[in-house]
Amino acid sequence: MRITTIGATATAVAVLASPITSTPTPATVPAAPAASVVSKPAKAASVHGEARISYIESIHDDIRFTIHAEQTPFTRPMPPTAPEGLSTDARGTLKFSHSRGEVTGWAEATVDCLVTSGRTATLTAVVTKSNVEEPGARLGISVQQGGKGKPDRLGFSWGVVNVDPENVDENGQLVRPQAGSCMAPAPFTTVIKGGYKVIHAEITKYPTQPEPAPHHS
């Protein structure tokens, strides 16, 4: 896959948001039995939203990202090294478009990994349809939900990042390396319209493998 700087040319548009007083329960009312208390399921890490960003290399272009991703631990087996999958396995969709004048580059991708920390998330998605990216390419995205009046931010794994100087094609042109699962740069662009909601959850511990049965002579 040839590397393209987002905004390099019009013909190669890169794929670039009266206090209630409780009343004490009378002593005559028995407490609900423990069996009737339904425990809440553990929350899952997620990021949802859509936004237009401002990117310094293409300041006048219309660049938008729509993200709907949720962590689904251990749902993507990778035998033999990770037969149960990974704690960061995820599902969802990523869509983006980059318009300059009459030219628009776009892609749709399936989310395969998500990890969060506070208001920040990184995710990857594999391209399914696009007019600027190859199907099967993995893209890395980072999102930072703003707070206290600060805007949301977003980063992506192409353009000014993810360059291996020794990875070139037969003509000596740089070839962009594929992003590994959940690998994305810091969110280096600013959201100017729309926004994202990040829900953080700690990653799940890898399931314990069963002990092998003892061998009897």
mmCIF file of C-alpha atoms in Angstrom, residues 3 10 12-13 34 38 43 55 62-63 71 96 100 107 111 115 120 128 135 141 176 179 195 204:
data_model
loop_
_atom_site.group_PDB
_atom_site.id
_atom_site.type_symbol
_atom_site.label_atom_id
_atom_site.label_comp_id
_atom_site.label_asym_id
_atom_site.label_seq_id
_atom_site.Cartn_x
_atom_site.Cartn_y
_atom_site.Cartn_z
ATOM 1 C CA ILE A 3 1.654 6.006 1.604
ATOM 2 C CA ALA A 10 -6.919 16.700 -5.300
ATOM 3 C CA ALA A 12 -5.426 11.418 -4.303
ATOM 4 C CA VAL A 13 -7.535 12.615 -1.418
ATOM 5 C CA ALA A 34 -30.769 -11.374 48.484
ATOM 6 C CA VAL A 38 -30.320 -8.472 40.213
ATOM 7 C CA LYS A 43 -19.961 -2.157 31.612
ATOM 8 C CA TYR A 55 -6.299 18.913 10.167
ATOM 9 C CA ASP A 62 -14.093 18.589 4.974
ATOM 10 C CA ILE A 63 -12.862 15.530 6.925
ATOM 11 C CA GLN A 71 -15.157 -3.936 23.438
ATOM 12 C CA PHE A 96 -14.665 8.392 7.214
ATOM 13 C CA ARG A 100 -11.799 18.652 -1.307
ATOM 14 C CA ALA A 107 -13.909 4.212 3.515
ATOM 15 C CA VAL A 111 -13.689 -2.548 14.210
ATOM 16 C CA VAL A 115 -8.794 -0.103 24.467
ATOM 17 C CA THR A 120 -9.205 8.428 25.653
ATOM 18 C CA THR A 128 -14.293 -3.448 3.881
ATOM 19 C CA PRO A 135 -9.833 -3.819 1.419
ATOM 20 C CA ILE A 141 -7.810 5.709 15.284
ATOM 21 C CA ARG A 176 2.765 2.717 4.711
ATOM 22 C CA ALA A 179 -1.295 -0.729 11.864
ATOM 23 C CA GLY A 195 -18.071 14.844 19.040
ATOM 24 C CA THR A 204 -10.503 -8.261 31.271
#
